[in-house]
Amino acid sequence: MTTRWRLSSVTLGVLLTLSAVFIAAGGLGLATSMALIGFIFTPVIFVSGWRSFKSAPTLAFLGVLSVAWLCASHLWSPYERADQAYKLALLIPLFVMGAYIACRLTDEEAGRQAKLLSVLSLLAGGYFLIEALTGGLIGGWIELELEDSNYPAEAIRNAKVTLSRGATAFMMVAGPVALYMWRREGAWRRGLALTLLAMAAFASASFDVEANILALVFGLLAAAATQLASRTALQVILLGAGVWVLGAPLFMGIGLALLPESVEQGLPVSWAWRLEIWKAVLEQIRQAPLIGHGLDSMRVMADPVPYRDIIIDRLPLHAHNAGLHIWMDAGAIGALLCAATLFAGARAVGRAPLNTDQIAGLAYVGGIWLVTVMLGYGVYQEWHHAALALGVFAAFLNRTDAPD
């Protein structure tokens, strides 16, 4: 190993370590560490990366066009700040390259970084386990002591929001890392793999975010499906996501119209609130169906209403549904471009030199990401994109069997 590559290996290891720390801290800093990985290493793998993109020109072209349209939609948005457009334009390419770097590592280096991620994931999982068992004791203390919060109950509530975000990112990485450990020789390694998955399950069920539970279950089912249908299962997930984005207003409109009022009244407030958000967003989509209202338009469209003895906002910062949010901001054109990108991704997966473990890891990570942006987080949030990139990076490190 040359001195230059040793430095590169150490640099990558340091940035992965920082990523794990950022995950435990709530995930927000993850965008910085993953962007740095992409920025620092892109010059090293630019030529090979360009060749890979040229092997799937339709996917690359549609991906760039989708991001460009989303960014351009800021021009007619009522929200004046262009922060989101800059983030999408600058960070998404870095996240893509950051994930792709794992493909260019030698088997030896991939194994070295996978071992590091294994240790880091177990440490992060242990932290989330402690926080889950203590009700967010550490996070609550940090809120009280460092964030100048004066109310313990409020501090714990804020801590759980932070922990739930970090738990989502942790879940994405835990699956591919657990699969890596499971494939290593030794019963103790398999024990650690099961322990890591148990930690992910515990984290998903804690911190008052039910969407995390659904996401983990779907991710595990998606990974299991690849063991039966290999890359076809991953392609079906991508095709299904594309169909959903394209038809979101129709599907959600029909679903909401057919939902009995008694069922809605029986839902917890957090889920019933989502129904009200989706209804309000559908109303806005009807007003600008072709090009949408522009990027981040919901940030200036508050619609507070009384609901179950409280005041809720029917138009908060995001739609809690990726398909509706894309339609809301970028209209039918944006939805068509994003759906076409997912369709092209499914086609590219059919040709990519992936082994079965990599396919399983990608299905798991993608499944979790899709569920969380369909039910919980905003589809543009950079920390969430970074978590996806890190999960894909971890999936690509698995080199245990021949190409599928």
Coordinates of C-alpha atoms in Angstrom, one line a residue:
M1 CA 0.0 0.0 0.0
T2 CA 1.5 3.3 -1.0
T3 CA 1.8 6.2 1.3
R4 CA -0.7 8.2 -0.7
W5 CA -3.3 5.4 -0.5
R6 CA -2.7 5.0 3.3
L7 CA -3.5 8.7 3.7
S8 CA -6.6 8.2 1.6
S9 CA -7.7 5.2 3.6
V10 CA -7.2 7.0 6.9
T11 CA -9.1 10.1 5.5
L12 CA -12.0 7.9 4.5
G13 CA -12.0 6.2 7.9
V14 CA -12.0 9.5 9.7
L15 CA -14.9 10.8 7.7
L16 CA -16.8 7.5 8.3
T17 CA -16.1 7.9 12.0
L18 CA -17.4 11.4 11.9
S19 CA -20.5 10.1 10.1
A20 CA -21.2 7.7 12.9
V21 CA -20.8 10.5 15.5
F22 CA -23.2 12.7 13.5
I23 CA -25.8 9.9 13.3
A24 CA -25.7 9.5 17.1
A25 CA -26.1 13.3 17.4
G26 CA -29.2 13.3 15.3
G27 CA -28.0 13.0 11.7
L28 CA -27.9 16.6 10.7
G29 CA -24.1 16.7 10.4
L30 CA -24.1 13.6 8.2
A31 CA -24.6 15.8 5.2
T32 CA -21.2 17.5 5.8
S33 CA -19.2 14.3 6.3
M34 CA -20.7 12.5 3.3
A35 CA -20.3 15.6 1.1
L36 CA -16.7 15.8 2.1
I37 CA -16.2 12.2 1.1
G38 CA -17.6 12.9 -2.3
F39 CA -15.6 16.2 -2.6
I40 CA -12.3 14.8 -1.5
F41 CA -12.4 11.5 -3.5
T42 CA -14.1 12.6 -6.7
P43 CA -10.8 13.6 -8.4
V44 CA -9.4 10.1 -7.6
I45 CA -12.4 8.2 -9.2
F46 CA -13.7 10.8 -11.6
V47 CA -12.6 8.9 -14.8
S48 CA -14.1 5.6 -13.6
G49 CA -17.2 7.4 -12.4
W50 CA -17.6 9.0 -15.7
R51 CA -17.4 5.7 -17.5
S52 CA -20.0 4.2 -15.1
F53 CA -22.4 7.1 -15.8
K54 CA -21.8 6.7 -19.5
S55 CA -22.8 3.0 -19.2
A56 CA -26.2 4.3 -18.0
P57 CA -26.7 7.5 -19.9
T58 CA -30.5 7.6 -19.6
L59 CA -30.3 7.4 -15.8
A60 CA -27.6 10.1 -15.6
F61 CA -29.5 12.4 -18.0
L62 CA -32.8 12.1 -16.3
G63 CA -31.3 12.4 -12.8
V64 CA -29.6 15.7 -13.8
L65 CA -32.7 16.9 -15.5
S66 CA -34.9 16.1 -12.4
V67 CA -32.6 18.0 -10.0
A68 CA -32.4 20.9 -12.5
W69 CA -36.2 21.2 -12.8
L70 CA -36.6 21.1 -9.0
C71 CA -34.0 23.8 -8.6
A72 CA -35.5 25.9 -11.4
S73 CA -38.9 25.7 -9.8
H74 CA -37.6 28.1 -7.2
L75 CA -38.0 30.8 -9.8
W76 CA -41.8 30.8 -9.4
S77 CA -41.8 29.8 -5.7
P78 CA -43.3 32.3 -3.2
Y79 CA -40.5 31.4 -0.8
E80 CA -37.7 33.8 -1.4
R81 CA -34.6 32.0 0.0
A82 CA -32.9 29.7 -2.5
D83 CA -31.1 27.6 0.0
Q84 CA -32.8 24.4 -1.0
A85 CA -32.0 24.9 -4.6
Y86 CA -28.3 25.3 -3.9
K87 CA -28.3 22.3 -1.6
L88 CA -29.9 20.1 -4.2
A89 CA -27.6 21.2 -7.0
L90 CA -24.4 21.0 -5.0
L91 CA -24.9 18.2 -2.5
I92 CA -26.7 15.5 -4.5
P93 CA -23.8 15.0 -7.0
L94 CA -21.4 14.8 -4.0
F95 CA -23.6 12.3 -2.2
V96 CA -23.7 10.2 -5.4
M97 CA -20.0 10.2 -5.8
G98 CA -19.6 9.5 -2.0
A99 CA -21.6 6.4 -2.4
Y100 CA -19.9 5.4 -5.6
I101 CA -16.5 5.5 -4.1
A102 CA -17.2 2.2 -2.3
C103 CA -17.4 0.5 -5.7
R104 CA -13.9 1.6 -6.6
L105 CA -12.2 0.3 -3.4
T106 CA -10.1 -2.8 -3.6
D107 CA -11.5 -5.9 -1.9
E108 CA -8.9 -5.4 0.9
E109 CA -9.7 -1.8 1.4
A110 CA -13.5 -2.5 1.2
G111 CA -13.0 -5.1 4.0
R112 CA -11.1 -2.6 6.1
Q113 CA -13.7 0.1 5.9
A114 CA -16.5 -2.5 6.4
K115 CA -14.8 -3.6 9.6
L116 CA -14.6 0.0 10.8
L117 CA -18.3 0.6 10.0
S118 CA -19.1 -2.6 11.9
V119 CA -17.5 -1.2 15.0
L120 CA -19.0 2.2 14.6
S121 CA -22.5 0.8 13.9
L122 CA -22.4 -1.3 17.1
L123 CA -21.3 1.7 19.1
A124 CA -24.0 3.9 17.6
G125 CA -26.5 1.1 18.2
G126 CA -25.5 0.9 21.8
Y127 CA -26.0 4.6 22.3
F128 CA -29.5 4.4 20.8
L129 CA -30.3 1.4 23.0
I130 CA -29.3 3.3 26.1
E131 CA -31.3 6.3 25.1
A132 CA -34.3 4.1 24.3
L133 CA -34.1 2.3 27.7
T134 CA -33.7 5.6 29.7
G135 CA -36.3 7.6 27.7
G136 CA -33.7 9.9 26.2
L137 CA -31.8 10.6 29.3
I138 CA -28.5 11.7 27.7
G139 CA -30.2 13.7 24.9
G140 CA -32.5 15.3 27.5
W141 CA -29.5 16.3 29.6
I142 CA -27.8 17.8 26.6
E143 CA -30.9 19.8 25.7
L144 CA -31.1 21.2 29.3
E145 CA -27.4 21.9 29.8
L146 CA -26.3 23.0 26.3
E147 CA -29.4 24.1 24.5
D148 CA -30.6 26.4 27.3
S149 CA -33.9 24.7 27.6
N150 CA -35.7 25.5 30.9
Y151 CA -38.3 22.7 30.9
P152 CA -37.3 19.0 31.4
A153 CA -40.4 17.7 29.6
E154 CA -39.7 19.9 26.6
A155 CA -36.0 18.9 26.7
I156 CA -37.0 15.2 26.5
R157 CA -39.4 15.9 23.7
N158 CA -36.8 17.7 21.7
A159 CA -34.3 15.0 22.4
K160 CA -36.6 12.4 21.1
V161 CA -37.0 14.3 17.8
T162 CA -33.3 14.4 17.5
L163 CA -32.9 10.7 18.4
S164 CA -35.6 9.6 16.0
R165 CA -33.8 11.3 13.2
G166 CA -30.5 9.7 14.1
A167 CA -32.3 6.3 14.5
T168 CA -33.5 6.6 10.9
A169 CA -30.0 7.0 9.6
F170 CA -28.7 4.3 11.9
M171 CA -31.3 1.8 10.6
M172 CA -30.2 2.4 7.0
V173 CA -26.5 1.6 7.8
A174 CA -27.3 -1.3 10.2
G175 CA -28.7 -3.7 7.5
P176 CA -25.8 -3.8 5.1
V177 CA -23.3 -3.8 7.9
A178 CA -25.1 -6.7 9.7
L179 CA -25.1 -8.6 6.4
Y180 CA -21.3 -8.1 6.1
M181 CA -20.8 -9.5 9.6
W182 CA -23.1 -12.4 9.0
R183 CA -21.1 -13.5 6.0
R184 CA -17.8 -13.6 8.1
E185 CA -16.7 -16.8 9.6
G186 CA -17.4 -17.4 13.3
A187 CA -20.5 -17.7 15.4
W188 CA -19.7 -14.6 17.4
R189 CA -19.7 -12.5 14.3
R190 CA -23.2 -13.8 13.4
G191 CA -24.2 -13.0 17.0
L192 CA -23.0 -9.4 16.5
A193 CA -24.9 -9.2 13.3
L194 CA -28.1 -10.2 15.0
T195 CA -27.4 -7.9 17.9
L196 CA -27.0 -5.0 15.5
L197 CA -30.3 -5.8 13.8
A198 CA -31.9 -6.0 17.2
M199 CA -30.6 -2.6 18.1
A200 CA -32.0 -1.2 14.9
A201 CA -35.4 -2.7 15.7
F202 CA -35.3 -1.3 19.2
A203 CA -34.3 2.1 17.8
S204 CA -37.1 2.0 15.3
A205 CA -39.7 1.3 18.0
S206 CA -38.5 4.1 20.3
F207 CA -38.6 7.9 20.2
D208 CA -42.3 8.2 19.2
V209 CA -41.9 7.8 15.4
E210 CA -44.1 5.0 14.1
A211 CA -42.9 5.5 10.5
N212 CA -39.5 4.2 11.5
I213 CA -41.1 0.8 12.5
L214 CA -42.8 0.5 9.2
A215 CA -39.7 1.6 7.3
L216 CA -37.5 -1.1 9.0
V217 CA -40.1 -3.8 8.4
F218 CA -40.4 -2.9 4.7
G219 CA -36.6 -2.7 4.4
L220 CA -36.2 -6.2 5.9
L221 CA -38.9 -7.6 3.6
A222 CA -37.3 -6.0 0.6
A223 CA -34.0 -7.5 1.4
A224 CA -35.6 -10.9 2.0
A225 CA -37.4 -10.6 -1.4
T226 CA -34.0 -10.3 -3.1
Q227 CA -33.1 -13.7 -1.8
L228 CA -36.0 -15.1 -3.8
A229 CA -36.1 -12.9 -6.8
S230 CA -32.6 -11.3 -6.7
R231 CA -32.3 -8.0 -8.6
T232 CA -35.9 -8.3 -9.9
A233 CA -37.1 -7.5 -6.4
L234 CA -35.0 -4.3 -6.3
Q235 CA -36.3 -3.4 -9.8
V236 CA -39.9 -3.8 -8.6
I237 CA -39.2 -1.5 -5.7
L238 CA -37.8 1.2 -8.0
L239 CA -40.6 0.8 -10.5
G240 CA -43.2 0.9 -7.7
A241 CA -41.7 4.0 -6.3
G242 CA -41.8 5.6 -9.8
V243 CA -45.5 4.7 -10.3
W244 CA -46.3 6.1 -6.9
V245 CA -44.6 9.4 -7.5
L246 CA -46.3 9.7 -10.9
G247 CA -49.8 8.9 -9.6
A248 CA -49.6 10.2 -6.1
P249 CA -52.4 12.7 -6.4
L250 CA -54.7 10.1 -8.0
F251 CA -53.9 7.4 -5.5
M252 CA -54.0 9.6 -2.4
G253 CA -57.2 11.3 -3.6
I254 CA -59.0 8.0 -4.1
G255 CA -57.7 6.6 -0.8
L256 CA -58.8 9.6 1.2
A257 CA -62.2 9.7 -0.5
L258 CA -62.8 6.0 0.3
L259 CA -61.5 6.2 3.9
P260 CA -64.4 5.9 6.3
E261 CA -64.7 8.9 8.7
S262 CA -64.9 6.4 11.7
V263 CA -61.5 5.1 10.8
E264 CA -60.0 8.6 10.6
Q265 CA -61.5 9.5 14.0
G266 CA -60.0 6.4 15.5
L267 CA -56.4 7.3 14.3
P268 CA -53.9 8.8 16.7
V269 CA -53.6 12.6 16.3
S270 CA -50.2 12.3 14.5
W271 CA -51.6 10.1 11.7
A272 CA -55.0 11.9 11.5
W273 CA -52.9 15.1 11.1
R274 CA -51.2 13.6 8.1
L275 CA -54.6 13.0 6.5
E276 CA -55.4 16.7 6.9
I277 CA -52.0 17.6 5.4
W278 CA -52.5 15.4 2.4
K279 CA -56.0 16.8 1.8
A280 CA -54.7 20.4 1.9
V281 CA -51.8 19.5 -0.4
L282 CA -54.1 17.9 -2.9
E283 CA -56.1 21.2 -2.9
Q284 CA -52.9 23.1 -3.7
I285 CA -51.9 20.7 -6.4
R286 CA -55.2 21.3 -8.2
Q287 CA -54.3 25.0 -8.4
A288 CA -51.0 24.4 -10.2
P289 CA -51.0 20.9 -11.6
L290 CA -48.4 21.4 -14.4
I291 CA -45.5 23.2 -12.9
G292 CA -46.4 23.3 -9.2
H293 CA -46.0 26.2 -6.8
G294 CA -42.2 26.1 -6.8
L295 CA -39.5 24.7 -4.5
D296 CA -40.2 25.1 -0.8
S297 CA -43.5 26.8 -1.5
M298 CA -45.1 25.2 1.6
R299 CA -42.8 27.2 3.8
V300 CA -45.0 30.2 3.3
M301 CA -48.4 28.5 3.1
A302 CA -49.5 28.0 6.7
D303 CA -53.0 26.8 7.2
P304 CA -53.8 26.6 10.9
V305 CA -57.1 25.0 11.8
P306 CA -58.8 23.7 15.0
Y307 CA -58.7 19.9 15.1
R308 CA -59.5 17.7 18.1
D309 CA -59.2 20.5 20.6
I310 CA -55.8 21.6 19.3
I311 CA -54.6 23.8 16.5
I312 CA -52.9 22.0 13.6
D313 CA -51.2 23.3 10.5
R314 CA -52.6 21.7 7.3
L315 CA -49.6 23.0 5.3
P316 CA -46.5 22.6 7.4
L317 CA -42.9 22.7 6.0
H318 CA -43.4 19.5 3.9
A319 CA -46.2 17.2 2.8
H320 CA -45.1 14.1 4.8
N321 CA -45.4 12.3 1.4
A322 CA -42.7 12.5 -1.2
G323 CA -45.0 12.0 -4.2
L324 CA -47.4 14.8 -3.1
H325 CA -44.5 17.1 -2.2
I326 CA -42.9 16.8 -5.6
W327 CA -46.3 17.4 -7.3
M328 CA -46.8 20.4 -5.0
D329 CA -43.5 22.0 -5.8
A330 CA -42.7 20.9 -9.3
G331 CA -46.0 19.8 -10.7
A332 CA -46.6 17.1 -13.3
I333 CA -43.4 17.9 -15.1
G334 CA -41.3 17.3 -12.0
A335 CA -43.2 14.2 -11.0
L336 CA -42.8 12.8 -14.5
L337 CA -39.0 13.5 -14.5
C338 CA -38.5 11.9 -11.0
A339 CA -40.6 8.9 -12.0
A340 CA -38.7 8.5 -15.2
T341 CA -35.4 8.6 -13.2
L342 CA -36.6 5.8 -11.0
F343 CA -37.7 3.8 -14.0
A344 CA -34.3 4.3 -15.6
G345 CA -32.7 3.3 -12.2
A346 CA -34.6 0.0 -12.4
R347 CA -33.3 -0.6 -15.9
A348 CA -29.7 0.2 -14.8
V349 CA -30.0 -2.2 -11.9
G350 CA -30.7 -5.0 -14.4
R351 CA -27.3 -4.4 -16.0
A352 CA -25.1 -3.4 -13.1
P353 CA -22.4 -5.9 -12.0
L354 CA -23.8 -6.4 -8.5
N355 CA -23.6 -9.4 -6.3
T356 CA -26.5 -10.8 -4.3
D357 CA -25.4 -9.2 -1.0
Q358 CA -25.1 -5.8 -2.6
I359 CA -28.5 -6.2 -4.1
A360 CA -30.0 -7.1 -0.8
G361 CA -28.3 -4.2 0.9
L362 CA -29.5 -1.7 -1.7
A363 CA -33.1 -3.1 -1.4
Y364 CA -33.0 -2.7 2.3
V365 CA -31.6 0.8 2.3
G366 CA -33.8 2.0 -0.5
G367 CA -36.9 0.4 1.1
I368 CA -36.3 2.3 4.4
W369 CA -35.6 5.6 2.6
L370 CA -38.7 5.4 0.5
V371 CA -41.0 4.6 3.4
T372 CA -39.6 7.4 5.5
V373 CA -40.0 10.0 2.8
M374 CA -43.5 8.8 2.0
L375 CA -44.7 9.0 5.6
G376 CA -42.3 11.2 7.6
Y377 CA -39.4 13.3 6.5
G378 CA -39.3 15.9 3.7
V379 CA -38.0 14.5 0.4
Y380 CA -35.4 17.2 0.0
Q381 CA -33.8 17.1 3.4
E382 CA -30.0 16.9 2.9
W383 CA -29.3 14.8 6.0
H384 CA -31.7 12.2 4.7
H385 CA -30.0 12.1 1.3
A386 CA -26.7 11.7 3.1
A387 CA -28.0 8.8 5.2
L388 CA -29.1 7.2 1.9
A389 CA -25.7 7.7 0.4
L390 CA -24.0 6.2 3.5
G391 CA -26.3 3.2 3.4
V392 CA -25.6 2.6 -0.3
F393 CA -21.9 3.0 0.5
A394 CA -22.2 0.3 3.1
A395 CA -24.1 -2.0 0.7
F396 CA -21.3 -1.6 -1.9
L397 CA -18.7 -2.8 0.6
N398 CA -20.1 -6.3 0.6
R399 CA -17.9 -8.4 -1.7
T400 CA -18.6 -11.8 -0.4
D401 CA -19.9 -13.6 -3.5
A402 CA -19.8 -13.6 -7.3
P403 CA -21.8 -11.1 -9.4
D404 CA -25.5 -12.1 -9.6

